[in-house]
């Protein structure tokens, strides 16, 4: 019985090829589908992109990415993550900045992923750059703190309080987050603020 695979089954096969790193098989599936269908669905396009990225075929991934007419947030995320994983953070940031041009709104997961990934490669300054006009202070603070940049984390928190992006959640003194911030203040010789946080006064965090 001749049963043609649907988009879901093709996407599953492509994802499997990516996880196994068998780009040859993935290209064969991609080619077979492209010959049968004049227009690839967004589901299949994203699966093709994911497959090439996981196989570290970034030129092919970029080729496929450029041919997605209307990119979903997942398309941008896959491409940016792939570039970062392959230690090409500058290109990742270029794609991130291009994403903001057509008015696509990045979600907090993508913002955190981009910053954390750039920070893990030692590009803390680059990781700070794309967030100047975006309220993703948590990702910035966590990235600095996790990479032993306590002073920058505290300064970032202070800037958050004074910025146009005020914190949106209040933490009471019983919350463990208070003590994390207090530790940062203490390490950076900010004892007065440290005592204020533990004394029972509430603080604000993003």
mmCIF file of N, CA and C in Angstrom, residues 1 9-11 15 18 42 57 60 76 78 87 96 103 121 124 134 153 158-159 164 166 179 182 198-199:
data_model
loop_
_atom_site.group_PDB
_atom_site.id
_atom_site.type_symbol
_atom_site.label_atom_id
_atom_site.label_comp_id
_atom_site.label_asym_id
_atom_site.label_seq_id
_atom_site.Cartn_x
_atom_site.Cartn_y
_atom_site.Cartn_z
ATOM 1 N N UNK A 1 0.852 -1.187 0.000
ATOM 2 C CA UNK A 1 0.000 0.000 0.000
ATOM 3 C C UNK A 1 0.890 1.240 0.000
ATOM 4 N N UNK A 9 5.408 13.136 10.242
ATOM 5 C CA UNK A 9 6.318 11.991 10.163
ATOM 6 C C UNK A 9 7.655 12.396 9.546
ATOM 7 N N UNK A 10 7.608 13.265 8.539
ATOM 8 C CA UNK A 10 8.852 13.742 7.936
ATOM 9 C C UNK A 10 9.678 14.544 8.936
ATOM 10 N N UNK A 11 9.005 15.396 9.697
ATOM 11 C CA UNK A 11 9.705 16.189 10.703
ATOM 12 C C UNK A 11 10.360 15.284 11.737
ATOM 13 N N UNK A 15 14.350 15.174 12.505
ATOM 14 C CA UNK A 15 14.866 15.407 13.859
ATOM 15 C C UNK A 15 15.754 14.246 14.292
ATOM 16 N N UNK A 18 19.085 14.461 12.682
ATOM 17 C CA UNK A 18 19.902 15.467 13.344
ATOM 18 C C UNK A 18 20.514 14.958 14.629
ATOM 19 N N UNK A 42 6.099 25.117 7.081
ATOM 20 C CA UNK A 42 6.971 25.682 8.108
ATOM 21 C C UNK A 42 7.463 24.593 9.054
ATOM 22 N N UNK A 57 26.168 21.538 10.065
ATOM 23 C CA UNK A 57 26.262 21.983 8.668
ATOM 24 C C UNK A 57 25.645 23.377 8.592
ATOM 25 N N UNK A 60 24.553 24.990 5.161
ATOM 26 C CA UNK A 60 23.271 24.467 4.688
ATOM 27 C C UNK A 60 22.131 24.981 5.558
ATOM 28 N N UNK A 76 14.113 31.250 14.405
ATOM 29 C CA UNK A 76 15.189 32.117 14.896
ATOM 30 C C UNK A 76 15.973 31.436 16.013
ATOM 31 N N UNK A 78 16.397 28.205 16.701
ATOM 32 C CA UNK A 78 17.231 27.101 16.218
ATOM 33 C C UNK A 78 18.499 27.630 15.556
ATOM 34 N N UNK A 87 30.259 27.791 18.311
ATOM 35 C CA UNK A 87 31.234 28.808 18.705
ATOM 36 C C UNK A 87 31.373 29.918 17.661
ATOM 37 N N UNK A 96 20.396 37.542 15.767
ATOM 38 C CA UNK A 96 19.502 38.050 16.805
ATOM 39 C C UNK A 96 19.077 39.483 16.504
ATOM 40 N N UNK A 103 10.355 43.375 13.429
ATOM 41 C CA UNK A 103 9.353 43.498 14.479
ATOM 42 C C UNK A 103 8.982 42.197 15.147
ATOM 43 N N UNK A 121 30.745 31.226 26.502
ATOM 44 C CA UNK A 121 31.890 31.254 25.595
ATOM 45 C C UNK A 121 32.880 32.348 25.967
ATOM 46 N N UNK A 124 31.059 37.867 27.585
ATOM 47 C CA UNK A 124 30.126 38.570 28.464
ATOM 48 C C UNK A 124 29.777 39.950 27.926
ATOM 49 N N UNK A 134 16.012 45.751 25.926
ATOM 50 C CA UNK A 134 15.098 44.647 26.201
ATOM 51 C C UNK A 134 15.096 44.355 27.693
ATOM 52 N N UNK A 153 27.130 41.792 38.389
ATOM 53 C CA UNK A 153 25.762 41.359 38.678
ATOM 54 C C UNK A 153 25.061 42.357 39.588
ATOM 55 N N UNK A 158 21.409 47.070 40.307
ATOM 56 C CA UNK A 158 21.206 48.481 40.646
ATOM 57 C C UNK A 158 20.672 49.262 39.448
ATOM 58 N N UNK A 159 21.219 48.955 38.254
ATOM 59 C CA UNK A 159 20.741 49.646 37.059
ATOM 60 C C UNK A 159 19.298 49.270 36.753
ATOM 61 N N UNK A 164 14.282 52.175 33.144
ATOM 62 C CA UNK A 164 12.889 52.267 32.678
ATOM 63 C C UNK A 164 12.223 50.906 32.676
ATOM 64 N N UNK A 166 11.446 48.550 35.373
ATOM 65 C CA UNK A 166 11.434 48.216 36.798
ATOM 66 C C UNK A 166 11.157 46.742 37.017
ATOM 67 N N UNK A 179 18.756 35.972 49.750
ATOM 68 C CA UNK A 179 20.072 35.607 50.262
ATOM 69 C C UNK A 179 21.101 35.478 49.141
ATOM 70 N N UNK A 182 21.960 38.990 48.556
ATOM 71 C CA UNK A 182 22.725 39.461 49.706
ATOM 72 C C UNK A 182 24.162 38.969 49.645
ATOM 73 N N UNK A 198 18.584 41.248 54.497
ATOM 74 C CA UNK A 198 18.312 40.162 55.439
ATOM 75 C C UNK A 198 17.458 40.624 56.613
ATOM 76 N N UNK A 199 17.407 41.923 56.852
ATOM 77 C CA UNK A 199 16.725 42.437 58.040
ATOM 78 C C UNK A 199 15.216 42.288 58.002
#
